[in-house]
């Protein structure tokens, strides 16, 4: 199912990344002033958040609610070569992949009469989505991908015991008659292929291969990225 789903942010402003004191906040220069902003990704993102790079932030002025920080960092212009001529726009909002897939499921449900539910418990895990149509049930786990090198995308960017646990539970679900799949949603465009990050997390890589052999669907899609949103794009070849 693919319905050209898109998500948009409101009131985007441009800034220059300065530093990241911890995984939740960053210092960014916006309009000549240094602001403390919320980082919507708790991963390492070291190859993305390099001092001096251009970043894009959602401005919540006028709609703060209970927020403490006015800005959220949602995208970065990654420098891909030493001369700084090759650049790649990367969305690094860790909530964006699930939001995009939820919209896709809603359109699918409206079109087909199927049912779906986010955040559904199975065994000792909570999968991102449960769905059902014509008596057939399934589970889908979604992983956002922001790590890229020379046009190849990888996951994860840091060891993830939780990610391997999700894969083990998906294998169990498949064994018990459910459809089971993991979707790697690449938060950038133009990737040659996707593969697990063997060097960073060999256990996750081997578990992913094991899951694939057990019948768990391993899917990968890229996204069309703009500074104020992203849209579901085409299939990225998976190399396990």
Short mmCIF file of C-alpha atoms in Angstrom, two decimals:
data_model
loop_
_atom_site.label_atom_id
_atom_site.label_comp_id
_atom_site.label_asym_id
_atom_site.label_seq_id
_atom_site.Cartn_x
_atom_site.Cartn_y
_atom_site.Cartn_z
CA UNK A 1 0.00 0.00 0.00
CA UNK A 2 1.32 3.41 -0.94
CA UNK A 3 -0.90 6.47 -1.12
CA UNK A 4 1.67 9.28 -1.51
CA UNK A 5 1.36 10.11 2.17
CA UNK A 6 2.98 13.32 3.39
CA UNK A 7 3.48 15.17 6.65
CA UNK A 8 4.13 18.87 7.17
CA UNK A 9 5.55 21.04 9.92
CA UNK A 10 4.33 24.53 10.69
CA UNK A 11 6.43 27.70 10.64
CA UNK A 12 9.92 26.46 9.76
CA UNK A 13 12.95 28.66 10.40
CA UNK A 14 16.60 28.21 9.41
CA UNK A 15 19.52 28.17 11.82
CA UNK A 16 23.18 27.22 12.27
CA UNK A 17 24.00 24.33 14.57
CA UNK A 18 26.59 25.15 17.25
CA UNK A 19 26.69 22.34 19.82
CA UNK A 20 24.68 19.62 21.54
CA UNK A 21 25.10 19.75 25.34
CA UNK A 22 23.05 16.57 25.74
CA UNK A 23 20.87 14.31 23.65
CA UNK A 24 17.70 16.36 24.27
CA UNK A 25 18.84 19.89 23.44
CA UNK A 26 21.13 21.81 21.11
CA UNK A 27 22.50 25.33 20.80
CA UNK A 28 21.53 26.89 17.47
CA UNK A 29 22.09 30.36 16.05
CA UNK A 30 18.81 31.74 14.72
CA UNK A 31 18.70 35.24 13.29
CA UNK A 32 21.93 36.20 15.03
CA UNK A 33 20.82 34.99 18.49
CA UNK A 34 21.87 31.76 20.18
CA UNK A 35 18.84 29.68 21.17
CA UNK A 36 18.48 26.46 23.16
CA UNK A 37 16.30 24.13 21.08
CA UNK A 38 14.70 20.73 21.47
CA UNK A 39 16.30 17.92 19.45
CA UNK A 40 13.63 15.51 18.19
CA UNK A 41 16.04 12.57 18.04
CA UNK A 42 17.86 11.07 21.03
CA UNK A 43 20.22 9.03 18.81
CA UNK A 44 23.87 9.92 18.38
CA UNK A 45 23.51 11.67 14.99
CA UNK A 46 27.19 12.65 15.19
CA UNK A 47 27.62 12.62 11.42
CA UNK A 48 24.67 15.00 11.09
CA UNK A 49 25.06 17.51 13.91
CA UNK A 50 28.42 18.98 12.99
CA UNK A 51 29.17 22.53 14.18
CA UNK A 52 28.32 25.05 11.48
CA UNK A 53 25.83 22.98 9.48
CA UNK A 54 22.51 24.44 8.38
CA UNK A 55 19.51 23.13 10.32
CA UNK A 56 15.77 23.64 10.08
CA UNK A 57 13.54 24.09 13.10
CA UNK A 58 9.81 24.20 13.80
CA UNK A 59 8.87 27.43 15.57
CA UNK A 60 6.13 27.02 18.18
CA UNK A 61 5.72 30.72 18.89
CA UNK A 62 2.04 31.37 19.60
CA UNK A 63 1.26 27.69 20.24
CA UNK A 64 3.61 26.75 23.05
CA UNK A 65 1.12 24.99 25.32
CA UNK A 66 3.22 23.23 27.98
CA UNK A 67 6.42 23.44 25.93
CA UNK A 68 9.48 24.92 27.58
CA UNK A 69 11.50 25.47 24.40
CA UNK A 70 10.23 27.49 21.46
CA UNK A 71 12.05 25.57 18.71
CA UNK A 72 12.38 21.89 17.71
CA UNK A 73 15.18 20.81 15.39
CA UNK A 74 13.65 18.64 12.66
CA UNK A 75 16.06 18.54 9.70
CA UNK A 76 19.69 19.10 8.83
CA UNK A 77 21.63 19.80 5.64
CA UNK A 78 24.34 17.15 5.79
CA UNK A 79 27.72 17.93 4.17
CA UNK A 80 28.69 14.82 2.19
CA UNK A 81 32.13 15.76 0.85
CA UNK A 82 35.26 17.50 2.09
CA UNK A 83 34.72 20.58 -0.07
CA UNK A 84 31.17 21.05 1.15
CA UNK A 85 29.67 21.02 -2.34
CA UNK A 86 27.63 17.82 -2.02
CA UNK A 87 24.76 18.22 0.44
CA UNK A 88 21.90 15.98 1.53
CA UNK A 89 18.76 17.11 3.34
CA UNK A 90 18.00 14.70 6.19
CA UNK A 91 14.92 14.70 8.39
CA UNK A 92 16.01 13.69 11.91
CA UNK A 93 12.67 13.84 13.71
CA UNK A 94 12.39 10.39 15.32
CA UNK A 95 8.59 10.75 15.55
CA UNK A 96 8.16 11.47 11.84
CA UNK A 97 8.41 7.88 10.49
CA UNK A 98 5.58 6.57 12.68
CA UNK A 99 3.46 9.65 11.95
CA UNK A 100 3.92 9.10 8.22
CA UNK A 101 3.14 5.38 8.42
CA UNK A 102 0.08 6.07 10.59
CA UNK A 103 -1.28 8.35 7.85
CA UNK A 104 -0.58 5.59 5.32
CA UNK A 105 -2.47 3.05 7.41
CA UNK A 106 -5.41 5.45 7.80
CA UNK A 107 -5.67 5.89 4.04
CA UNK A 108 -5.41 2.12 3.60
CA UNK A 109 -8.16 1.54 6.18
CA UNK A 110 -10.44 4.15 4.57
CA UNK A 111 -9.93 2.58 1.14
CA UNK A 112 -10.15 -1.12 2.03
CA UNK A 113 -12.19 -1.32 5.21
CA UNK A 114 -9.24 -2.75 7.09
CA UNK A 115 -8.49 -1.97 10.72
CA UNK A 116 -5.30 -0.84 12.40
CA UNK A 117 -4.09 0.27 15.82
CA UNK A 118 -0.81 1.91 16.83
CA UNK A 119 1.25 0.80 19.82
CA UNK A 120 -0.03 -2.76 20.29
CA UNK A 121 1.41 -5.21 22.81
CA UNK A 122 2.46 -8.67 21.73
CA UNK A 123 4.43 -10.95 24.04
CA UNK A 124 7.02 -8.83 25.82
CA UNK A 125 7.14 -6.12 23.15
CA UNK A 126 4.97 -3.30 21.93
CA UNK A 127 4.86 -3.10 18.15
CA UNK A 128 4.27 0.15 16.32
CA UNK A 129 1.22 -1.12 14.43
CA UNK A 130 -1.32 -3.93 14.45
CA UNK A 131 -3.63 -4.34 11.47
CA UNK A 132 -6.37 -6.68 10.30
CA UNK A 133 -8.27 -7.28 7.09
CA UNK A 134 -10.53 -10.17 6.15
CA UNK A 135 -9.58 -12.04 9.31
CA UNK A 136 -5.85 -11.82 8.67
CA UNK A 137 -3.86 -10.00 11.36
CA UNK A 138 -0.36 -8.61 11.26
CA UNK A 139 2.22 -6.53 13.10
CA UNK A 140 4.56 -3.90 11.68
CA UNK A 141 7.54 -2.36 13.44
CA UNK A 142 8.90 0.92 12.01
CA UNK A 143 12.52 2.06 12.27
CA UNK A 144 13.64 5.52 11.17
CA UNK A 145 16.98 5.60 9.33
CA UNK A 146 19.22 8.68 9.34
CA UNK A 147 22.67 7.08 8.94
CA UNK A 148 24.15 7.40 5.45
CA UNK A 149 27.59 6.95 3.90
CA UNK A 150 28.35 7.43 0.20
CA UNK A 151 24.73 6.86 -0.76
CA UNK A 152 24.25 3.72 1.33
CA UNK A 153 21.95 3.81 4.37
CA UNK A 154 22.38 1.77 7.52
CA UNK A 155 20.60 0.96 10.78
CA UNK A 156 21.22 1.32 13.67
CA UNK A 157 23.61 4.20 14.40
CA UNK A 158 24.13 2.86 17.94
CA UNK A 159 23.72 -0.62 19.51
CA UNK A 160 20.05 -1.43 20.13
CA UNK A 161 19.03 -4.36 22.31
CA UNK A 162 15.44 -3.16 22.03
CA UNK A 163 15.59 -3.37 18.24
CA UNK A 164 16.83 -6.97 18.33
CA UNK A 165 14.11 -7.83 20.87
CA UNK A 166 11.45 -6.47 18.51
CA UNK A 167 12.80 -8.70 15.74
CA UNK A 168 12.67 -11.77 18.00
CA UNK A 169 9.05 -11.01 18.90
CA UNK A 170 8.20 -10.55 15.21
CA UNK A 171 9.62 -13.99 14.51
CA UNK A 172 7.41 -15.41 17.25
CA UNK A 173 4.36 -13.64 15.82
CA UNK A 174 5.12 -15.05 12.37
CA UNK A 175 5.47 -18.52 13.85
CA UNK A 176 2.04 -18.13 15.43
CA UNK A 177 0.30 -17.27 12.19
CA UNK A 178 0.47 -13.48 12.04
CA UNK A 179 1.91 -11.47 9.18
CA UNK A 180 5.05 -9.83 10.56
CA UNK A 181 7.25 -7.13 9.11
CA UNK A 182 9.80 -4.46 9.88
CA UNK A 183 9.86 -1.25 7.84
CA UNK A 184 13.03 0.81 7.67
CA UNK A 185 11.92 4.29 6.68
CA UNK A 186 14.87 6.28 5.33
CA UNK A 187 14.57 9.94 6.24
CA UNK A 188 16.38 11.12 3.11
CA UNK A 189 16.34 10.47 -0.64
CA UNK A 190 18.60 8.93 -3.26
CA UNK A 191 19.94 5.88 -1.41
CA UNK A 192 21.53 3.00 -3.34
CA UNK A 193 20.55 0.32 -0.85
CA UNK A 194 19.89 -0.44 2.81
CA UNK A 195 21.72 -2.90 5.03
CA UNK A 196 22.09 -3.49 8.77
CA UNK A 197 25.02 -1.72 10.41
CA UNK A 198 27.22 -4.76 11.03
CA UNK A 199 30.12 -2.83 12.53
CA UNK A 200 28.03 -0.97 15.11
CA UNK A 201 25.67 -3.79 16.11
CA UNK A 202 26.55 -7.26 14.77
CA UNK A 203 23.90 -8.89 16.96
CA UNK A 204 21.11 -6.78 15.46
CA UNK A 205 22.44 -7.49 11.96
CA UNK A 206 22.44 -11.24 12.52
CA UNK A 207 19.01 -11.13 14.17
CA UNK A 208 17.64 -9.24 11.16
CA UNK A 209 18.99 -11.91 8.80
CA UNK A 210 17.53 -14.60 11.02
CA UNK A 211 14.15 -12.84 11.04
CA UNK A 212 14.17 -12.61 7.25
CA UNK A 213 14.88 -16.32 6.96
CA UNK A 214 11.99 -16.98 9.36
CA UNK A 215 9.57 -15.17 7.06
CA UNK A 216 9.50 -11.69 8.60
CA UNK A 217 9.17 -9.16 5.78
CA UNK A 218 12.07 -6.69 5.70
CA UNK A 219 10.95 -3.54 3.88
CA UNK A 220 12.70 -0.27 3.14
CA UNK A 221 11.34 2.97 1.67
CA UNK A 222 12.99 6.32 1.24
CA UNK A 223 11.35 9.72 1.66
CA UNK A 224 11.24 12.94 -0.30
CA UNK A 225 12.50 15.52 2.19
CA UNK A 226 11.82 19.24 2.31
CA UNK A 227 12.74 21.67 5.05
CA UNK A 228 9.11 21.72 6.21
CA UNK A 229 8.13 18.06 5.87
CA UNK A 230 8.57 14.72 4.20
CA UNK A 231 6.66 12.48 1.83
CA UNK A 232 6.78 8.72 1.40
CA UNK A 233 8.98 7.85 -1.56
CA UNK A 234 10.06 4.72 -3.40
CA UNK A 235 11.45 1.34 -2.44
CA UNK A 236 15.11 1.06 -1.42
CA UNK A 237 16.77 -2.30 -2.17
CA UNK A 238 17.57 -4.31 0.97
CA UNK A 239 20.93 -6.06 1.23
CA UNK A 240 21.20 -8.34 4.25
#
